[in-house]
mmCIF file of C-alpha atoms and ligand atoms in Angstrom:
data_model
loop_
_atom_site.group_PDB
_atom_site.id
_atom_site.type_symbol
_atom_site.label_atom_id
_atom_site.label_comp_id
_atom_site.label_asym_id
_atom_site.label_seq_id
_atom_site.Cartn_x
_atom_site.Cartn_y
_atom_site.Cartn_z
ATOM 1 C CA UNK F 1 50.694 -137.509 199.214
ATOM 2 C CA UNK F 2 49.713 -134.152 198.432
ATOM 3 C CA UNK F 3 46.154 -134.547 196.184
ATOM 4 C CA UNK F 4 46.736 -131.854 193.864
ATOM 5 C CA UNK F 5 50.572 -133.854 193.057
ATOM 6 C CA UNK F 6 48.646 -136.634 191.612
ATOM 7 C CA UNK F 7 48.927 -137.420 188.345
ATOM 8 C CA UNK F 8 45.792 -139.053 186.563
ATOM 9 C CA UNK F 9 46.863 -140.957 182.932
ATOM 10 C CA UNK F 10 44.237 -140.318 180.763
ATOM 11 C CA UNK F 11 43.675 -143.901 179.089
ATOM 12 C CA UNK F 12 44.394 -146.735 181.298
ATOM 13 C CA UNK F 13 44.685 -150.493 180.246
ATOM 14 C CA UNK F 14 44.059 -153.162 182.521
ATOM 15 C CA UNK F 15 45.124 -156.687 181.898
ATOM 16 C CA UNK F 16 42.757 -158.647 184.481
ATOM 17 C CA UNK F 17 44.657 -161.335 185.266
ATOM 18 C CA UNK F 18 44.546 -164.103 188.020
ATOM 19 C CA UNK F 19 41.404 -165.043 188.324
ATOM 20 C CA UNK F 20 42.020 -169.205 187.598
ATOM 21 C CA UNK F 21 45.318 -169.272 190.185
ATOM 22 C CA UNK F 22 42.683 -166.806 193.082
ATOM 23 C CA UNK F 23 40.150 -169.831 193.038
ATOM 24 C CA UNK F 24 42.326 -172.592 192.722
ATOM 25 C CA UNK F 25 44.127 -170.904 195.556
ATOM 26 C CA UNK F 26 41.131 -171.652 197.859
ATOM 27 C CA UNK F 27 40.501 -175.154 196.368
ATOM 28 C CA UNK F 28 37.445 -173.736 193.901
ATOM 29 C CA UNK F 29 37.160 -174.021 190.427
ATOM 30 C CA UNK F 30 38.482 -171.608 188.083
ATOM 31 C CA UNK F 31 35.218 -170.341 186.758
ATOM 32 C CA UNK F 32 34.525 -168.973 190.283
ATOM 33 C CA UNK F 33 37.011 -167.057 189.768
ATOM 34 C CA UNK F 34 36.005 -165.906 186.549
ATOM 35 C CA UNK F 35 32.623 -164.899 188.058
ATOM 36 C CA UNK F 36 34.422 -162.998 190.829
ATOM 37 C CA UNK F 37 36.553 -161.141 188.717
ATOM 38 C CA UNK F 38 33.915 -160.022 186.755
ATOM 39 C CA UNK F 39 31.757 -159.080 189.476
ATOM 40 C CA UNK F 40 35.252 -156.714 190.664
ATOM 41 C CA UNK F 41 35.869 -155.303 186.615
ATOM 42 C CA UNK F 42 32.140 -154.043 186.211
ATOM 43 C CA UNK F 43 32.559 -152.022 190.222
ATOM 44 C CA UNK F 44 36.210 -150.968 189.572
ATOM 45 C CA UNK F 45 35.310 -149.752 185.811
ATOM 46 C CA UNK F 46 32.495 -147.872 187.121
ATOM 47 C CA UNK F 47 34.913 -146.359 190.146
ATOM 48 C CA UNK F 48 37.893 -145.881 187.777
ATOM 49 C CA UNK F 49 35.494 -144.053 184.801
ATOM 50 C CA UNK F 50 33.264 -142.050 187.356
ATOM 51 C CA UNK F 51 35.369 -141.122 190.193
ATOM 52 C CA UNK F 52 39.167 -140.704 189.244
ATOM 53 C CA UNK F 53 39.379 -138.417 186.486
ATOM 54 C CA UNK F 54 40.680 -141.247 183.843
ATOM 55 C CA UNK F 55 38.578 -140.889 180.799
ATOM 56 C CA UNK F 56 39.247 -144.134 179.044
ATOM 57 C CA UNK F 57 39.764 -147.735 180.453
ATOM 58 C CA UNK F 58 40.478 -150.605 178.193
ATOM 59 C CA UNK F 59 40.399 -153.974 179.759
ATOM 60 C CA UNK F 60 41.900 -157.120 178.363
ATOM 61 C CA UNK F 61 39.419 -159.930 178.914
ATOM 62 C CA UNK F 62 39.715 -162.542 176.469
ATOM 63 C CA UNK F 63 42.427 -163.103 174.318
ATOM 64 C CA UNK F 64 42.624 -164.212 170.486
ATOM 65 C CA UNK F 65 44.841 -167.346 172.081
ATOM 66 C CA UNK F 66 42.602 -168.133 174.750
ATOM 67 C CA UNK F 67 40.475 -170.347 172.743
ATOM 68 C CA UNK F 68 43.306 -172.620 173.080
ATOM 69 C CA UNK F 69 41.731 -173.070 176.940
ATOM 70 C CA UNK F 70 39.143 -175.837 177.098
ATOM 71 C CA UNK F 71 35.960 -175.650 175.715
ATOM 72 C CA UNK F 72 34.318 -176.320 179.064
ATOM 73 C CA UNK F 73 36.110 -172.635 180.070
ATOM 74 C CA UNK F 74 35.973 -170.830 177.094
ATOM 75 C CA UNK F 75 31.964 -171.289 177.152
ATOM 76 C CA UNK F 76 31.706 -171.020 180.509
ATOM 77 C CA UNK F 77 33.368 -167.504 179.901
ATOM 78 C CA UNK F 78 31.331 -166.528 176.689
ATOM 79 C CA UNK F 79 28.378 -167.186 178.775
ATOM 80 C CA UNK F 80 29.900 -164.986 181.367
ATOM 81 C CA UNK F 81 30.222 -162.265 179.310
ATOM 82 C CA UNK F 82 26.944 -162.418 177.867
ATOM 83 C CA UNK F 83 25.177 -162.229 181.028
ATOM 84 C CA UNK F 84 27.523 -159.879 182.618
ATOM 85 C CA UNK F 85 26.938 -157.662 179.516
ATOM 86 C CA UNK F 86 23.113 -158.064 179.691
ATOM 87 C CA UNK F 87 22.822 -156.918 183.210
ATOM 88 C CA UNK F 88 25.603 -154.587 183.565
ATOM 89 C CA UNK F 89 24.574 -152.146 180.483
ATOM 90 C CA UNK F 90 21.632 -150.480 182.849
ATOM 91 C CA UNK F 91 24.459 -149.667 185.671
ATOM 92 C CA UNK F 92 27.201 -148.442 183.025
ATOM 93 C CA UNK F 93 24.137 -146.276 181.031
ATOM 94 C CA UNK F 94 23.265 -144.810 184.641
ATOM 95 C CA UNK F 95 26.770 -143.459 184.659
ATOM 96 C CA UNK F 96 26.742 -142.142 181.018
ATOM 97 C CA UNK F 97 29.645 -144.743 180.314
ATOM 98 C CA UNK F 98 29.896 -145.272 176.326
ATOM 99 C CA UNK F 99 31.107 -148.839 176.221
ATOM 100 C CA UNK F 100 33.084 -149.909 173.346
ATOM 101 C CA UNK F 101 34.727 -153.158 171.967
ATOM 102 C CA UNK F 102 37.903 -154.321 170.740
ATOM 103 C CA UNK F 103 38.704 -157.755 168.595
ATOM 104 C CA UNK F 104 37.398 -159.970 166.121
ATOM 105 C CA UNK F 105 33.385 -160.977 165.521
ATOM 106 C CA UNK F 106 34.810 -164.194 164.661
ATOM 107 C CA UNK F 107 34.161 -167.460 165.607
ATOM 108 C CA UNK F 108 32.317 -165.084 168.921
ATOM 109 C CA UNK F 109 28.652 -166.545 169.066
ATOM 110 C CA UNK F 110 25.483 -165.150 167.402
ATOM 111 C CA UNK F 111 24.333 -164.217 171.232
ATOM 112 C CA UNK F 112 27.387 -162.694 172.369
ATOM 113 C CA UNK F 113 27.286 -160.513 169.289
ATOM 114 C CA UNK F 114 24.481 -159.506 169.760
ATOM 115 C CA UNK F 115 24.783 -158.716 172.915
ATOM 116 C CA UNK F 116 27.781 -156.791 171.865
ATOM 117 C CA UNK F 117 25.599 -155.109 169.650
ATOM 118 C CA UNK F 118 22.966 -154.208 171.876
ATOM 119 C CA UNK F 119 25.209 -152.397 174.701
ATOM 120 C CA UNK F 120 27.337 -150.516 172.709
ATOM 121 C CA UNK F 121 23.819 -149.018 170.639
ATOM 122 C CA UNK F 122 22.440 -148.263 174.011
ATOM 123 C CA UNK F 123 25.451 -146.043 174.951
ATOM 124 C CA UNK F 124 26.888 -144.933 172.414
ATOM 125 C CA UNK F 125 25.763 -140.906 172.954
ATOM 126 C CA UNK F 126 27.135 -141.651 176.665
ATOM 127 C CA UNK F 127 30.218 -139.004 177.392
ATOM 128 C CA UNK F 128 31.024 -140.090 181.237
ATOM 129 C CA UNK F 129 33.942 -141.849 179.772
ATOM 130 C CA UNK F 130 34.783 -144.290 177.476
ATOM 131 C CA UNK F 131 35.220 -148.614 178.828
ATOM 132 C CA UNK F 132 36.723 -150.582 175.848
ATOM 133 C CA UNK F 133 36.036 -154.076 176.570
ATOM 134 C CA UNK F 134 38.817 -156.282 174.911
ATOM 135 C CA UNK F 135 36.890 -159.209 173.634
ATOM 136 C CA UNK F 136 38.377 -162.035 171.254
ATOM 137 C CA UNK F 137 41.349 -159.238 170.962
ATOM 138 C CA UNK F 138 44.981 -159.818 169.957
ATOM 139 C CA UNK F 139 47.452 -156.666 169.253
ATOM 140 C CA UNK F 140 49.086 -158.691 166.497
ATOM 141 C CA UNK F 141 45.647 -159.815 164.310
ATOM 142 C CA UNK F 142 44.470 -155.887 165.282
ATOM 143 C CA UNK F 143 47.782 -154.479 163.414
ATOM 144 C CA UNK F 144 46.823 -157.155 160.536
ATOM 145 C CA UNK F 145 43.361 -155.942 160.181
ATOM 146 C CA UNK F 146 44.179 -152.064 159.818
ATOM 147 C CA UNK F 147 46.767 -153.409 157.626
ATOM 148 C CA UNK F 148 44.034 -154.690 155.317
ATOM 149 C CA UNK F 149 41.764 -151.884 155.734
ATOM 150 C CA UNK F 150 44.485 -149.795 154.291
ATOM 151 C CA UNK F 151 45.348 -151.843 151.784
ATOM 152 C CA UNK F 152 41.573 -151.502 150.598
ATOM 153 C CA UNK F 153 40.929 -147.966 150.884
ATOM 154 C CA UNK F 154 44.045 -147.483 148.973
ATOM 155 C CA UNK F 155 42.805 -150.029 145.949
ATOM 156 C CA UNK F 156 39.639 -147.753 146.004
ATOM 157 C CA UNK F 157 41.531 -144.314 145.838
ATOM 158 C CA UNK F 158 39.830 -143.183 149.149
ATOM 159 C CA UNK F 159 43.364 -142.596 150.216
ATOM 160 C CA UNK F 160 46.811 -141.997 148.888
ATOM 161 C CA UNK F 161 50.385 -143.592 150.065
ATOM 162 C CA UNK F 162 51.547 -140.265 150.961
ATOM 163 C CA UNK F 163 48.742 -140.080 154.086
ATOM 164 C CA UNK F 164 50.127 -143.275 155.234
ATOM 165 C CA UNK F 165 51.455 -141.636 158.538
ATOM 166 C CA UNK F 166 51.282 -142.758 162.360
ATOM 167 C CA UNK F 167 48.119 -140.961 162.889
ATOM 168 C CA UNK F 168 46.338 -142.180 160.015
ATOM 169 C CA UNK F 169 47.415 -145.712 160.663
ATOM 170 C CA UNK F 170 45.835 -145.168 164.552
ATOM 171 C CA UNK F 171 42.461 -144.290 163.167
ATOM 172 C CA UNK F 172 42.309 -147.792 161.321
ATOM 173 C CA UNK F 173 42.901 -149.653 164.647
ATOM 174 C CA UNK F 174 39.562 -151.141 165.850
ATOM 175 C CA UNK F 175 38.798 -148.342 167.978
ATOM 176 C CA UNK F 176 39.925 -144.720 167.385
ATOM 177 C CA UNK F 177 41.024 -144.055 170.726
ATOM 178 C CA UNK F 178 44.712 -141.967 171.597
ATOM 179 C CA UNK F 179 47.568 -144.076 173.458
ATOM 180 C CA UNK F 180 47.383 -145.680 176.384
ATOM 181 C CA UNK F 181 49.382 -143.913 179.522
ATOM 182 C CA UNK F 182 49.421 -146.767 182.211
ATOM 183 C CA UNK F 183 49.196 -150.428 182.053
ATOM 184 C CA UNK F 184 48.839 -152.636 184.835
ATOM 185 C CA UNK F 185 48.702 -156.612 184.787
ATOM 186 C CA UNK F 186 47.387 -157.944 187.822
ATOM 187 C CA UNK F 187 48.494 -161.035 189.414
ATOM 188 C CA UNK F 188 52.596 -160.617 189.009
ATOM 189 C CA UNK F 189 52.903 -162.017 185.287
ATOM 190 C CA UNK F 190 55.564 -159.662 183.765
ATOM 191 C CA UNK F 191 53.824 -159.953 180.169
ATOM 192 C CA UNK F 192 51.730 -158.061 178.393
ATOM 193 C CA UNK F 193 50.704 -160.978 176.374
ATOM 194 C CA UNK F 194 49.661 -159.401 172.790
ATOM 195 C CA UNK F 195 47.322 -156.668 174.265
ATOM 196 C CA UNK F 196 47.437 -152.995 172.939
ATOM 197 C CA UNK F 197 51.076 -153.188 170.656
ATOM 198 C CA UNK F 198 50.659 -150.424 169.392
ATOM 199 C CA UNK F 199 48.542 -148.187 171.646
ATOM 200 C CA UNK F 200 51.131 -149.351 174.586
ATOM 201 C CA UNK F 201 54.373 -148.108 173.201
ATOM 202 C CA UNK F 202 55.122 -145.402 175.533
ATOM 203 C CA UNK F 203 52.868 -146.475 178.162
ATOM 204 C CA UNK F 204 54.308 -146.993 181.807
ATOM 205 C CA UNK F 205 53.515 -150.497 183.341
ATOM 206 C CA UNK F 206 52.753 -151.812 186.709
ATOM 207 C CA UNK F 207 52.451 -155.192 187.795
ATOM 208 C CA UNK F 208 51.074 -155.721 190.998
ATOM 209 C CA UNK F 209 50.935 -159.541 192.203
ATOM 210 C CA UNK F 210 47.383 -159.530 193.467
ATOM 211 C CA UNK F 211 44.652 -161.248 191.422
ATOM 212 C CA UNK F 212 42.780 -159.737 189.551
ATOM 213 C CA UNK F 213 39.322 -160.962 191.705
ATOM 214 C CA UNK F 214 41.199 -158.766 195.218
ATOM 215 C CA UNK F 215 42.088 -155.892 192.754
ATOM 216 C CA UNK F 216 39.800 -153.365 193.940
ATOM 217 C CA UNK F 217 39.167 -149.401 194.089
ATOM 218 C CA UNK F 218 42.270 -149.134 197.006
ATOM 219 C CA UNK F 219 44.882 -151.067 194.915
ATOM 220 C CA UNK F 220 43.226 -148.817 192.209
ATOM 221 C CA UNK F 221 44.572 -145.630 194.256
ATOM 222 C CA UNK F 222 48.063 -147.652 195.047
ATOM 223 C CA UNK F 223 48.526 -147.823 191.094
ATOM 224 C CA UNK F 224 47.986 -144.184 190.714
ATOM 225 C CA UNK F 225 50.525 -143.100 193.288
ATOM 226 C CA UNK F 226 53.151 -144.750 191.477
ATOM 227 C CA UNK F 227 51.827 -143.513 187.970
ATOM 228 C CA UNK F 228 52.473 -140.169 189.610
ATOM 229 C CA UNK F 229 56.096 -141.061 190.497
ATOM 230 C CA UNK F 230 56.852 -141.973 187.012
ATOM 231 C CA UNK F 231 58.582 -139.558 184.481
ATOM 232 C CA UNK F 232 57.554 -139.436 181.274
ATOM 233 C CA UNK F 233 59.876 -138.462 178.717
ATOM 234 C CA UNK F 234 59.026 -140.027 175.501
ATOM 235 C CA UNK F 235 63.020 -140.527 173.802
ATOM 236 C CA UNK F 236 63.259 -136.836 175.135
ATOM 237 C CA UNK F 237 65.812 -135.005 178.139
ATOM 238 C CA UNK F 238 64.445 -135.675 181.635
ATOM 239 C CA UNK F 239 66.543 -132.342 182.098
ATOM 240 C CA UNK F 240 64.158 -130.156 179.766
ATOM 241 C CA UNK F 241 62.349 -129.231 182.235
ATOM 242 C CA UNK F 242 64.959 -127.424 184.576
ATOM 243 C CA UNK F 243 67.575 -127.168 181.951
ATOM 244 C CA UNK F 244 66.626 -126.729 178.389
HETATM 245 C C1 IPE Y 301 42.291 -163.921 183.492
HETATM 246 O O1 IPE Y 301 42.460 -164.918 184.418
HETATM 247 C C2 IPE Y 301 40.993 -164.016 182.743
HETATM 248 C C3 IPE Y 301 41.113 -164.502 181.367
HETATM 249 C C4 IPE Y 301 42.221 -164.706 180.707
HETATM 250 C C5 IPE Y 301 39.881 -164.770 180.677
HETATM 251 P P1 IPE Y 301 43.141 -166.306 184.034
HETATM 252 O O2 IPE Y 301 42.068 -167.247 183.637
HETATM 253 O O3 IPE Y 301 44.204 -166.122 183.030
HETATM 254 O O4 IPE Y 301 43.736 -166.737 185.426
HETATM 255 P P2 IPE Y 301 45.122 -167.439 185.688
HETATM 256 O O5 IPE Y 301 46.169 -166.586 185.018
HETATM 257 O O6 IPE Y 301 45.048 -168.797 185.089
HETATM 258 O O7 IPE Y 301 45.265 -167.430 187.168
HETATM 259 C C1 IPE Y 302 46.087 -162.528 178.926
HETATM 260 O O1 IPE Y 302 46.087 -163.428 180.006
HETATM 261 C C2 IPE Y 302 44.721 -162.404 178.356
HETATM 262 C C3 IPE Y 302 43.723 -161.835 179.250
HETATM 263 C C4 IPE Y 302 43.921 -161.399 180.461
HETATM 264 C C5 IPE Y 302 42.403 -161.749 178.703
HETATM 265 P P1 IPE Y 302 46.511 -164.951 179.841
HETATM 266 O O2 IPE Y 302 46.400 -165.533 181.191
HETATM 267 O O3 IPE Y 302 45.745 -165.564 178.749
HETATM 268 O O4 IPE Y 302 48.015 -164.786 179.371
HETATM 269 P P2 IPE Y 302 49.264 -165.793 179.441
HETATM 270 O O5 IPE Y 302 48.864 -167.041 178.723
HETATM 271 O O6 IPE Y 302 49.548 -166.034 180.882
HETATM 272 O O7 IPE Y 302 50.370 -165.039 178.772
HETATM 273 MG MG1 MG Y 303 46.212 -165.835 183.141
#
C-alpha cells in the first residue's frame, strides 16, 4: 500500500490477551506466558509510541475481575508488574514516554504502588507519547468513580448541574485522555471484556487470533492496514464526502 494512504489512529487500545492459552499451548505454565508477553508489551509499546506516529497507547493488563484468578497467578502477576515496571521505566524515560495509569489503588500492594508511583513521577514531563498502563482497571467501576467525583464537586459548589456535559464527564475519568480510535484484542476473543466503555464508543476493533506473546511490531503494521481501510463516520453519511 501506498505509505502516504495510511491512516495512523491517534489513541490505540490494546487488550493483550493470550498469554495463559500461548504457554499452555507448548505444555508450559501460564506464567511463562505472562513473562513473555510482557517482555513483547514493553518492545511493541516502545515501537508503537516511538516509531508509528500513534501518540497514545492504552493497554489492558489486569482486570478489576481478574482477582477472581488464583492467588498463585494473580501474585505471580503483581510481582510481574512490579519488576517489569522497575526495570522498564529507564528504557520508556530514554524515549521521553510519559507513562500513565488507569484503575483502582485498591486492594494493589504497598510495592506495586509505589512502584506505580515512582514511574509515573519520573516521566511525567516526558512528551514522546503517552502509554496508559491499565492496572486493576474495569470500565464499569471507572464510570462509578467519576460518577462520585461529580457527585462531590457538585456538594461543594465547585461545579454546577448545568456543566454536566460529555466533555466534562471525560475529564473525571481516571485519565484525561480523548477517545480511543482502534482497539485490538489479541488472541481471537470477540470481547472487549469491561475495558475503555466509554473511551471505546466509536472506536473500530480488530481481533486478530494470535496471542498476545507472537503479537509483535509486523502484526502491529497488519493492524494498521486495516485501520486504514476502515471508514469512519460517527452516526454521519458515508456519502458526505462526495455528495453533501
Ligand atoms: C492476558 O492473558 C493477560 C491477563 C489477563 C493478565 P490471559 O492470562 O488472559 O491468557 P488466556 O486468555 O488465559 O490465554
Ligand atoms: C481481559 O482478559 C483482561 C485483560 C486482558 C487484562 P481476560 O482474559 O481476563 O478476559 P475474559 O475473562 O476472557 O473475558
Ligand atoms: Mg484471557
Amino acid at each position: 500500500m501506498d505509505d502516504s494512504k495510511i491512516k495512523i489512529p491517534y489513541h490505540v487500545g490494546i487488550i493483550v490477551d493470550g498469554n495463559g492459552r500461548w504457554a499452555e499451548e507448548q505444555g508450559k505454565k501460564r506464567s511463562y506466558g505472562h513473562k513473555i508477553g510482557s517482555e513483547n508489551l514493553e518492545k511493541l509499546s516502545r515501537y508503537i509510541l516511538s516509531q508509528t506516529g500513534v501518540k497514545i497507547l492504552s493497554v489492558y493488563v489486569f482486570s478489576t475481575e481478574n482477582f477472581k484468578r488464583s492467588k498463585e497467578e494473580v501474585d505471580y502477576l503483581m510481582n510481574l508488574f512490579t519488576k517489569k515496571f522497575k526495570s522498564d521505566a529507564k528504557l520508556y524515560q530514554k524515549e521521553n514516554i510519559k507513562v500513565v495509569f488507569s484503575g483502582r489503588r485498591e486492594p494493589l500492594s504497598e510495592e506495586v504502588l509505589k512502584t506505580i508511583d515512582e514511574i509515573t513521577e519520573m516521566t511525567k514531563n516526558n512528551t514522546g507519547g503517552i502509554l496508559n498502563f491499565c492496572l486493576n482497571y474495569g470500565g464499569r467501576a471507572e464510570i462509578i468513580d467519576a460518577t462520585l467525583k461529580i457527585s462531590k464537586d457538585l456538594g461543594q459548589n465547585k461545579i454546577t448541574e448545568e456543566e454536566i456535559n460529555e466533555d466534562l464527564f471525560a475529564h473525571y475519568l481516571y485519565q484525561d485522555l480523548p477517545p480511543i480510535d482502534f482497539l485490538i484484542r489479541t488472541s481471537g476473543e470477540y470481547r472487549i471484556s469491561n475495558f475503555m466503555l466509554w473511551q471505546a464508543s466509536y472506536a473500530e476493533f480488530y481481533f486478530p487470533e494470535t496471542y498476545f506473546p507472537d503479537f509483535n511490531n509486523d502484526e502491529f503494521d497488519k493492524a494498521i492496514l486495516e485501520y486504514t481501510k476502515r471508514d469512519r463516520r460517527f452516526g454521519g453519511n458515508h456519502y458526505e464526502k462526495t455528495n453533501p
